[in-house]
Coordinates of C-alpha atoms and ligand atoms in Angstrom, one line a residue:
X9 CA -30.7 51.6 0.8
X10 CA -29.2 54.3 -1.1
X11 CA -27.2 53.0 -4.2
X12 CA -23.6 54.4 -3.2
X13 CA -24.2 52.4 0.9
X14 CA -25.1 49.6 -1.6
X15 CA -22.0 50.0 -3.9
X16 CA -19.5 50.4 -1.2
X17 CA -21.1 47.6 1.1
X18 CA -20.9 45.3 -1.5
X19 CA -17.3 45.9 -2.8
X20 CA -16.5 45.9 0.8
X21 CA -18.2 42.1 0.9
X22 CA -16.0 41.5 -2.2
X23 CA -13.0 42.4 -1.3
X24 CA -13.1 40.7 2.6
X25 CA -14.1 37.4 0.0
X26 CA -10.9 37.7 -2.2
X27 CA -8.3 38.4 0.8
X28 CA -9.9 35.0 2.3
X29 CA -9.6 33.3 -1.2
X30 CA -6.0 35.3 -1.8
X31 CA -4.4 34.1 1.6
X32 CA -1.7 36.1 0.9
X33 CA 0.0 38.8 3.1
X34 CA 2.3 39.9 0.3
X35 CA 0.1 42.5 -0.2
X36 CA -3.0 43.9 1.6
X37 CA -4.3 45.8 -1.5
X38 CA -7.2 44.0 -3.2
X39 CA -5.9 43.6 -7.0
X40 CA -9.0 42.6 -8.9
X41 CA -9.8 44.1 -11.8
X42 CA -13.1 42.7 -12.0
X43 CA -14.5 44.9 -8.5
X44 CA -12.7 47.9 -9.9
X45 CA -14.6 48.0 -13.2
X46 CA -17.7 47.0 -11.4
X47 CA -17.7 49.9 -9.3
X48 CA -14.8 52.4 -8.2
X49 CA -14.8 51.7 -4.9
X50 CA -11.2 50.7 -3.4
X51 CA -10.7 49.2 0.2
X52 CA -7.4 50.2 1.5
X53 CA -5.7 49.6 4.7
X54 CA -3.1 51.7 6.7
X55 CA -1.3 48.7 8.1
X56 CA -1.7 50.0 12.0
X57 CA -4.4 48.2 12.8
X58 CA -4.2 47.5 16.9
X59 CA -6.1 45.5 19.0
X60 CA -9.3 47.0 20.1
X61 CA -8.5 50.0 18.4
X62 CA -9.4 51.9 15.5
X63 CA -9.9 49.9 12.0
X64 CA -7.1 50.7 9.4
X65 CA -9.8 49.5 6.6
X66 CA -11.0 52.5 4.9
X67 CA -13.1 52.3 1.8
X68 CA -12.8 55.3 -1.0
X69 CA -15.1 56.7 -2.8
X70 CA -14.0 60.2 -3.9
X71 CA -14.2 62.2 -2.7
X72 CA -15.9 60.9 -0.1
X73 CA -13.9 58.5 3.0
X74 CA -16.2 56.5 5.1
X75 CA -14.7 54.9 8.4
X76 CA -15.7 51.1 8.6
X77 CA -17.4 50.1 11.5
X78 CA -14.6 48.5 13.8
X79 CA -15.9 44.4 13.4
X80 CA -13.8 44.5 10.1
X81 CA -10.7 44.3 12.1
X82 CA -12.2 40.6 12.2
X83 CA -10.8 40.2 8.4
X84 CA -7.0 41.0 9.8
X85 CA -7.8 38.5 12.1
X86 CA -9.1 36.0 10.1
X87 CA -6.3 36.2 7.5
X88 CA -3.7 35.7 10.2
X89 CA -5.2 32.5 11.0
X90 CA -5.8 31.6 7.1
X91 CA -2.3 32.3 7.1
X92 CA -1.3 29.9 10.4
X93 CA -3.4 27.6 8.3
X94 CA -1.5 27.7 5.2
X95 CA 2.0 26.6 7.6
X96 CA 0.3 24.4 9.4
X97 CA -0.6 22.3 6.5
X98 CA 3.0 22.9 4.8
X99 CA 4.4 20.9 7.4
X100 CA 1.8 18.9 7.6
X101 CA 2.9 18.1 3.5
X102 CA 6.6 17.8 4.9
X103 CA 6.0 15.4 7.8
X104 CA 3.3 13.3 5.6
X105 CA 6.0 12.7 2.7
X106 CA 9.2 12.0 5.5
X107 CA 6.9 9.4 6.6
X108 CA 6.3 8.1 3.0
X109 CA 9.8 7.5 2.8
X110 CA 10.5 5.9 6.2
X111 CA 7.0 3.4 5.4
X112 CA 8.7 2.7 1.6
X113 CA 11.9 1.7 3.0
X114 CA 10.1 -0.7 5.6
X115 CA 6.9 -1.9 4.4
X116 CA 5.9 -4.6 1.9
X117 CA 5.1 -2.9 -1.5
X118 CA 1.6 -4.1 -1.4
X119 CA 1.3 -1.1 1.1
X120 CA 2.7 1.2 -0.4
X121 CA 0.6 4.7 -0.6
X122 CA -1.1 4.5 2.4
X123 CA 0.8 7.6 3.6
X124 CA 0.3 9.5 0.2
X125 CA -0.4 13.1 1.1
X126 CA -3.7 13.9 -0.5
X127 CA -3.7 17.9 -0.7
X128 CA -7.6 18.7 -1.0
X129 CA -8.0 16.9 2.3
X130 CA -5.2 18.1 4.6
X131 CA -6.4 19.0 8.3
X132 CA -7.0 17.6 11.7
X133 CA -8.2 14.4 10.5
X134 CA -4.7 14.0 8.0
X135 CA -2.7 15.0 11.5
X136 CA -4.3 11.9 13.2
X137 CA -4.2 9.4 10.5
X138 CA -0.3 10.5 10.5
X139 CA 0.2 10.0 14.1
X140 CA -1.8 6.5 13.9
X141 CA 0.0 5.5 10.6
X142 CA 3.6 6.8 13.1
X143 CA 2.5 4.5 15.9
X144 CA 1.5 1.5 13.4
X145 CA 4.9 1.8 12.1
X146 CA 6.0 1.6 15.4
X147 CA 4.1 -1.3 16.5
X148 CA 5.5 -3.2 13.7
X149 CA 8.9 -2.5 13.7
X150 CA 8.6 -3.5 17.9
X151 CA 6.7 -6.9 16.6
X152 CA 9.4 -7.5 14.0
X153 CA 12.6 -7.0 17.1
X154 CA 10.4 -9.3 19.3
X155 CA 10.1 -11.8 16.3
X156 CA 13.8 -12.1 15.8
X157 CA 14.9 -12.2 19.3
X158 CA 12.4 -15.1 19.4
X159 CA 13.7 -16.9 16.0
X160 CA 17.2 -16.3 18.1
X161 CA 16.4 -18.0 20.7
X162 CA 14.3 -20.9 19.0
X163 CA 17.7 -21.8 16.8
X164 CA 19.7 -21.9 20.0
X165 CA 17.1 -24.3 21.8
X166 CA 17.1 -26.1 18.2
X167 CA 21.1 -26.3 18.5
X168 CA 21.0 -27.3 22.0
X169 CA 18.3 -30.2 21.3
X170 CA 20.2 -31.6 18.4
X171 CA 23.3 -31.8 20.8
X172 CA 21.3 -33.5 23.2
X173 CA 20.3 -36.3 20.8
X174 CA 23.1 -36.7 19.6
X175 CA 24.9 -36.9 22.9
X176 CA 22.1 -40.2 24.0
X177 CA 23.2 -41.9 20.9
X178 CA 26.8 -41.5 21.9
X179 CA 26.1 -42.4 25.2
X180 CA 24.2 -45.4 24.1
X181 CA 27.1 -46.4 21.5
X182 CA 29.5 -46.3 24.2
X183 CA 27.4 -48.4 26.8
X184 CA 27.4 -51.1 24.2
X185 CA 30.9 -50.7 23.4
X186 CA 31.6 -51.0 27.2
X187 CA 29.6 -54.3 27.5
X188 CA 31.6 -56.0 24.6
X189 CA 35.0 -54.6 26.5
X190 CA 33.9 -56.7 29.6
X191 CA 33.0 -59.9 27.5
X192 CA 36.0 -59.6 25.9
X193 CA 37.9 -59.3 29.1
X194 CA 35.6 -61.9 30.8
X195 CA 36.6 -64.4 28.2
X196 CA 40.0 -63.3 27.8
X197 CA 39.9 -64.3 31.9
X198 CA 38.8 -67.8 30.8
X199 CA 41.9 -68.7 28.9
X200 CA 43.4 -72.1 29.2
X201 CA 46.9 -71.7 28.6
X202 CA 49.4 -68.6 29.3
X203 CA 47.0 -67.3 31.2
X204 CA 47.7 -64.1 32.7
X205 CA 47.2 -63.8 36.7
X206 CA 44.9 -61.9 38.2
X207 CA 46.6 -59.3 39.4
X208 CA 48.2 -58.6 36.2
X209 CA 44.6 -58.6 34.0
X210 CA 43.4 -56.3 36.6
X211 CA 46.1 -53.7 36.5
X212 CA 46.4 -53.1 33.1
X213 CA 44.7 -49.7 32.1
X214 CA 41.6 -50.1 30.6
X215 CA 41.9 -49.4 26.8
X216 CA 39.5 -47.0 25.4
X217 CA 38.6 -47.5 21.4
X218 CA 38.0 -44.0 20.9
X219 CA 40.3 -40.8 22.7
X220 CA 37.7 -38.3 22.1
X221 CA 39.7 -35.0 23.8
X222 CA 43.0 -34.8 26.2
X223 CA 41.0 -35.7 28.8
X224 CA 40.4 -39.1 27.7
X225 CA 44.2 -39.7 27.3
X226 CA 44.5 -38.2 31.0
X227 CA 42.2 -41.0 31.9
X228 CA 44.4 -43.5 30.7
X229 CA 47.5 -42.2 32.7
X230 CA 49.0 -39.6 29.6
X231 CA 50.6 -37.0 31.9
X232 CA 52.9 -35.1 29.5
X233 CA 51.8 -31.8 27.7
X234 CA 51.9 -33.0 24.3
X235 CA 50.6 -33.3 20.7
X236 CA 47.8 -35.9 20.6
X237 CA 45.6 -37.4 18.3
X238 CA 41.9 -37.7 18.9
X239 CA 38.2 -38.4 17.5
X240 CA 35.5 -36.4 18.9
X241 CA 33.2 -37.8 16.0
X242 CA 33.6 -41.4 14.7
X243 CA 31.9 -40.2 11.3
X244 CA 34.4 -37.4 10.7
X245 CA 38.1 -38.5 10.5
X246 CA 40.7 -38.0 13.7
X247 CA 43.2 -35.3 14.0
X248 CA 46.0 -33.6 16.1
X249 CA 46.1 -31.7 19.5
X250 CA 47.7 -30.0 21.7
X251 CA 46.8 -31.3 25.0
X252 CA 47.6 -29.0 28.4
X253 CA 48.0 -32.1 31.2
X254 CA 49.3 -29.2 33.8
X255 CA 46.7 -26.5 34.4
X256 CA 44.0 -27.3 37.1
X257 CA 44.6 -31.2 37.0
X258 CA 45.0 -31.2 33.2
X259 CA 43.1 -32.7 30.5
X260 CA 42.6 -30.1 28.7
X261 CA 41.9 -29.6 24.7
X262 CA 43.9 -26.3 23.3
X263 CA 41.8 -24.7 20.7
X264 CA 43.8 -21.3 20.7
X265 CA 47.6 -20.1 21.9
X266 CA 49.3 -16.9 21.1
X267 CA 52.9 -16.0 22.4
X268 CA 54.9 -14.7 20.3
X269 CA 53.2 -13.2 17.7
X270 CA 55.0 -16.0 15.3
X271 CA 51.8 -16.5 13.6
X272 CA 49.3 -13.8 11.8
X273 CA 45.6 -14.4 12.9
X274 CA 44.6 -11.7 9.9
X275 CA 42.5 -14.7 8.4
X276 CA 39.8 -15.5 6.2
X277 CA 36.9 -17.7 6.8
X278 CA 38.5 -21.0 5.2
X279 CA 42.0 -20.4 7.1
X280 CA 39.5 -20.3 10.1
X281 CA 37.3 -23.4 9.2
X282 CA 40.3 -25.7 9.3
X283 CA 42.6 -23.8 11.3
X284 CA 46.1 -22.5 11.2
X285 CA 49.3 -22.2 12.6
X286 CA 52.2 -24.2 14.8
X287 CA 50.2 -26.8 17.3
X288 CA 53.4 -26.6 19.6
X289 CA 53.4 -22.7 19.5
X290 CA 50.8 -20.1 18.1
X291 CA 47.6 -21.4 16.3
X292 CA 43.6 -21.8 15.5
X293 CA 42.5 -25.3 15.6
X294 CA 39.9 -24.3 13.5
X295 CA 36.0 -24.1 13.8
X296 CA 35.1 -27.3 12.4
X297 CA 37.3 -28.8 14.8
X298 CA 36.2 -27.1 17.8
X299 CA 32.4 -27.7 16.4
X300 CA 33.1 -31.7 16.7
X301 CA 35.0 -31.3 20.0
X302 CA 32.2 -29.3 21.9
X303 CA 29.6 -31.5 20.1
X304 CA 30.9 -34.5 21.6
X305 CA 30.4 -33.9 25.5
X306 CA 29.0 -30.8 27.4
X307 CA 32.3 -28.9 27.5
X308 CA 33.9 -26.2 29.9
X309 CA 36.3 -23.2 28.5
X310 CA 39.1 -21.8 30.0
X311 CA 40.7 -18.9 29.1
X312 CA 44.1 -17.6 30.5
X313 CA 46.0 -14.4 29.9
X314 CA 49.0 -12.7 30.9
X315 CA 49.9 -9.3 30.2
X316 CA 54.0 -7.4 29.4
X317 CA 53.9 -6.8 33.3
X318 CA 53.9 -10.5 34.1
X319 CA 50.0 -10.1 35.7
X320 CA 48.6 -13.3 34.8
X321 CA 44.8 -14.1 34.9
X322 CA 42.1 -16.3 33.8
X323 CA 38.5 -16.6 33.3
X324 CA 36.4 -20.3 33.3
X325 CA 32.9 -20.4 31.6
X326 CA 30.9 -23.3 32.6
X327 CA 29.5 -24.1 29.4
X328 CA 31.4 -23.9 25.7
X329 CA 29.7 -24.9 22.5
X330 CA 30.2 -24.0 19.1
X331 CA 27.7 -24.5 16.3
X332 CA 28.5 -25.9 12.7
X333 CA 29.6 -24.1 9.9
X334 CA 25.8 -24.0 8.6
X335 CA 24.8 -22.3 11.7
X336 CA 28.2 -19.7 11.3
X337 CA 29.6 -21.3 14.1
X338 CA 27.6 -19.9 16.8
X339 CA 28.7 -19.4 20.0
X340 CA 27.4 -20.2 23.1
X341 CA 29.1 -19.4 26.3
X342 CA 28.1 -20.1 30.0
X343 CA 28.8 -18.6 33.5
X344 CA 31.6 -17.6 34.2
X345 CA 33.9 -17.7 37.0
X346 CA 38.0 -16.6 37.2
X347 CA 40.4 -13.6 38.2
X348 CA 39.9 -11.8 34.4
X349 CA 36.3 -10.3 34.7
X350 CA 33.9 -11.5 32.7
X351 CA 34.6 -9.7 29.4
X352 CA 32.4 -12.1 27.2
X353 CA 29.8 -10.8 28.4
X354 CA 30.3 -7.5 29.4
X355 CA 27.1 -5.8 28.9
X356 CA 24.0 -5.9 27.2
X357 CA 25.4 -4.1 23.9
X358 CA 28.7 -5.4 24.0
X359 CA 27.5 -9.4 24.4
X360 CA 29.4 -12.0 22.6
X361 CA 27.2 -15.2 23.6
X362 CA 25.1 -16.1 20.8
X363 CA 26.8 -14.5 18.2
X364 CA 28.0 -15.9 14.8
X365 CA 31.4 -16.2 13.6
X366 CA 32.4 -12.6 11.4
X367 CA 35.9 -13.1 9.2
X368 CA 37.4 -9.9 7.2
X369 CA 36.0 -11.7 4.0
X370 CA 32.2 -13.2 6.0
X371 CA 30.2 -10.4 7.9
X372 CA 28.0 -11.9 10.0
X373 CA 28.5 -9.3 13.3
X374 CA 25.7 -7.3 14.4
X375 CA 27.5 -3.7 13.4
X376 CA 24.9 -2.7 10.8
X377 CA 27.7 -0.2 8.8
X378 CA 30.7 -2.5 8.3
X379 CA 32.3 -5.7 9.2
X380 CA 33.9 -6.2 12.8
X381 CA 36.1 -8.6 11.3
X382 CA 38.0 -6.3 8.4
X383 CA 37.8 -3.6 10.9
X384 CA 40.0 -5.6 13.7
X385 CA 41.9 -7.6 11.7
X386 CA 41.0 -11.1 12.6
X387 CA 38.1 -13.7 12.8
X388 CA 36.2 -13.6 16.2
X389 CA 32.4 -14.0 17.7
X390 CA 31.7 -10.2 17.2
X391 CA 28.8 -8.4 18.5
X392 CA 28.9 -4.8 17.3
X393 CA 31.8 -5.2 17.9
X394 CA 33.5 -6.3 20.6
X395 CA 34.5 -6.1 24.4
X396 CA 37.1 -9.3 24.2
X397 CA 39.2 -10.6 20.8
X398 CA 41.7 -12.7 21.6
X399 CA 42.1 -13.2 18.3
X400 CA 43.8 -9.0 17.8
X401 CA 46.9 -8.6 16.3
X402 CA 49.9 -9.9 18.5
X403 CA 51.9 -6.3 19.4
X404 CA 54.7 -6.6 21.5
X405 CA 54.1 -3.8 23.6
X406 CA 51.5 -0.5 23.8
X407 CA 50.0 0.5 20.8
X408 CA 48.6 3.4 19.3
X409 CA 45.4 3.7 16.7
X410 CA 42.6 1.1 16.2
X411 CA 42.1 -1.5 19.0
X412 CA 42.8 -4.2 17.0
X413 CA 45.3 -5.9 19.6
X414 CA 44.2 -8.9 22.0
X415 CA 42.0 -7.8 24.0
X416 CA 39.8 -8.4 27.2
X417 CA 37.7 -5.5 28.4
X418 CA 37.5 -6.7 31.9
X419 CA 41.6 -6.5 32.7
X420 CA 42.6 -4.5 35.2
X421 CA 43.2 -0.7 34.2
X422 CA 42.3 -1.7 30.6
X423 CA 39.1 0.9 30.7
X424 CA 41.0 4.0 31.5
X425 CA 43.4 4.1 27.9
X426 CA 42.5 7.6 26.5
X427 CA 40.8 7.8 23.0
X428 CA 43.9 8.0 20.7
X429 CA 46.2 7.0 23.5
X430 CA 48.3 3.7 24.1
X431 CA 46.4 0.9 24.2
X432 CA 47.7 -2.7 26.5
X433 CA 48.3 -5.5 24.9
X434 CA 48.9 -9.2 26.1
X435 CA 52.0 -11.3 25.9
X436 CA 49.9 -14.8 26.3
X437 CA 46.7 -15.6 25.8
X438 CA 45.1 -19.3 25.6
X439 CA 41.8 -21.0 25.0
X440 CA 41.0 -24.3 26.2
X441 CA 38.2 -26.6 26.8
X442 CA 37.8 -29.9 29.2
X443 CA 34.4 -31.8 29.4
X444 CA 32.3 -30.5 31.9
X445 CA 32.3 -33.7 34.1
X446 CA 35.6 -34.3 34.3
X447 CA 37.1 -35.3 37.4
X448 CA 40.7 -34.8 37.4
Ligands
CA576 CA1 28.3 -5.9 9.9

């Protein structure tokens, strides 16, 4: 081989080596010093290089021009994928250190790194370990929803057991109690003198020890709608209702009237423990209250509204418990059945069964960005947030602005107010339970 073939070959070799190395298209003229000294040869291209044509790539060697045989149009090539190359494992970079971030917000610090981009090995195999590192994320965060929905329903069962014991040793209390009422009345039948006659022993009402709700008072003959005291636990100390002896047969425990608006329900979670208001007009009996009450026997709720056009409507749930204060007074509602639609539990996301008690001052709702309670003014069982609060301000007709009014999602025409328009509000609204096997 003659030395200038050699010379040009070789810078030729060069120069297709440093565009590789460069992977650059900023420029396409080879820049090193080092060739040029070595031999002054310079590889040029005319930038109109087309497919299958002829190759821009001409080497110089003055005077002389040879034409490059037409395979070099491989190098364009080549660079163009260097180039894809060089994106492809830009974003590659981007996507690994996004994920970074999303794995150190959610993982234990222990495993921390394990997405760290490491630059000298970025590729196909970094793309996979990505996607399976993506999916493992997944997988976990899936586990961890399945976990609490589990934990969820493991405290309710746990709730519901506790109730159940303690509803055996009630029962068995009261069947002892029971037995010494009819020894006392069998001896007080045995009585010498001034002894009562039969008829008269036998039509006095019997005398219950303890008036548990209104519906032990009905039982004993009470028929007026009235103030009443009662002990639904004999460990915590008595205290006053409002008993409803009209609705449905009576016999039913008030826990919650509005009418008037007389009293503010804007309340913190204290005001809401023991309750507040007027028994005989608005009020909150208070959760600790309606905790005991709902504790005591398997109770039914009944709710009844009325709206400014005189509509009146209710809704019955077969089943009303509310935890203790521990357990954020949890509530758990049953089926339900009524004229008012069934706004409780309105759909899956808008669910208030189950859910913990959320004040303006205690956030215990399931709206990740704020508190249900501050935002609508009152303390109620939100989800995130709500589809029924009965517990809204009390506005004495349409309103505009936030929905912070009673409210029950279910009412007739109560779905089509317009986004910023007026919103209904109700004139009555009242909660009450009865026990679940009460015969009126
Ligand atoms: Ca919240």
């Amino acid at each position: 081989m003659k030395p200038a073939s050699w010379c040009w070959l070789s810078s030729a070799v060069l120069a297709a080596f440093s565009l590789l190395v460069a992977g650059n298209n900023e420029t396409e003229e080879i820049k090193d010093e080092r060739i040029r000294d070595a031999c002054p040869v310079r590889l040029e291209s005319s930038g109109k290089c087309e497919e299958g044509g002829e190759c821009p790539y001409q080497v110089s060697l003055p005077p002389l021009t040879i034409q490059l045989p037409r395979q070099f149009s491989r190098i364009e090539e080549v660079f163009k994928e260097v180039q894809n190359l060089k994106e492809m494992v830009n974003t590659l970079k981007k996507s690994c250190q996004d994920c970074k971030l999303q794995a150190d917000d959610s993982r234990a610090p222990g495993r921390n790194g394990l997405l760290s981009p490491s630059p000298g090995s970025l590729g196909e195999a970094d793309d996979n370990r990505v996607q399976e590192l993506e999916s493992e994320v997944n997988k976990l965060s899936s586990d961890l929803k399945n976990a609490k929905e589990e934990i969820d329903l493991l405290q309710g069962r746990l709730e519901k057991l506790n109730l159940v014991n303690m509803n055996n040793i009630e029962s068995y209390v009261d069947s002892k109690v029971a037995n010494l009422t009819s020894v006392v009345n069998s001896l007080d039948g045995k009585c010498s003198s001034k002894c009562p006659i039969q008829e008269e022993i036998q039509s006095r009402p019997v005398q219950h020890l303890i008036y548990k709700d209104c519906s032990d008072y009905h039982t004993i003959g009470k028929r007026s709608s009235e103030i009443y005291r009662v002990t639904p636990d004999p460990k915590n100390s008595s205290f006053e209702v409002f008993c409803d002896m009209e609705t449905m047969g009576g016999g039913w425990t008030v826990l919650q009237a509005r009418l008037d608006g007389s009293t503010n329900f804007t309340r913190m979670w204290r005001d809401y423990k023991v309750g507040f208001g007027n028994l005989r007009r608005e009020f909150w009996l208070g959760n600790d209250k309606i905790h005991l009450l709902t504790k005591s026997k398997d109770m039914i709720l009944r709710i009844d509204l009325e709206d400014f056009n005189g509509v009146k409507l209710y809704a019955l749930y077969d089943q009303f418990y509310v935890a203790n204060e521990f357990l954020r007074y949890r509530l758990h509602i049953g089926n339900y059945n009524g004229t008012a639609g069934d706004a409780l539990h309105f759909s899956k996301h808008y669910n208030h069964d189950m859910k913990f008690f959320t004040t303006p001052d205690r956030d215990n709702d399931r709206y990740p960005s704020g508190n249900c309670g501050l935002y609508y003014s009152s303390g109620w069982w939100f989800d995130a947030c709500l589809s029924a609060n009965l517990n809204g301000k009390y506005y004495h007709q349409k309103y505009r602005g936030v929905r912070n009014g009673i409210f029950w999602g279910t009412w007739p025409g109560i779905s089509e107010a317009q986004p910023g328009g007026y919103k209904s509000s109700f004139k009555e609204a009242k909660m009450m339970i009865r026990p679940k096997h009460f015969k009126p």
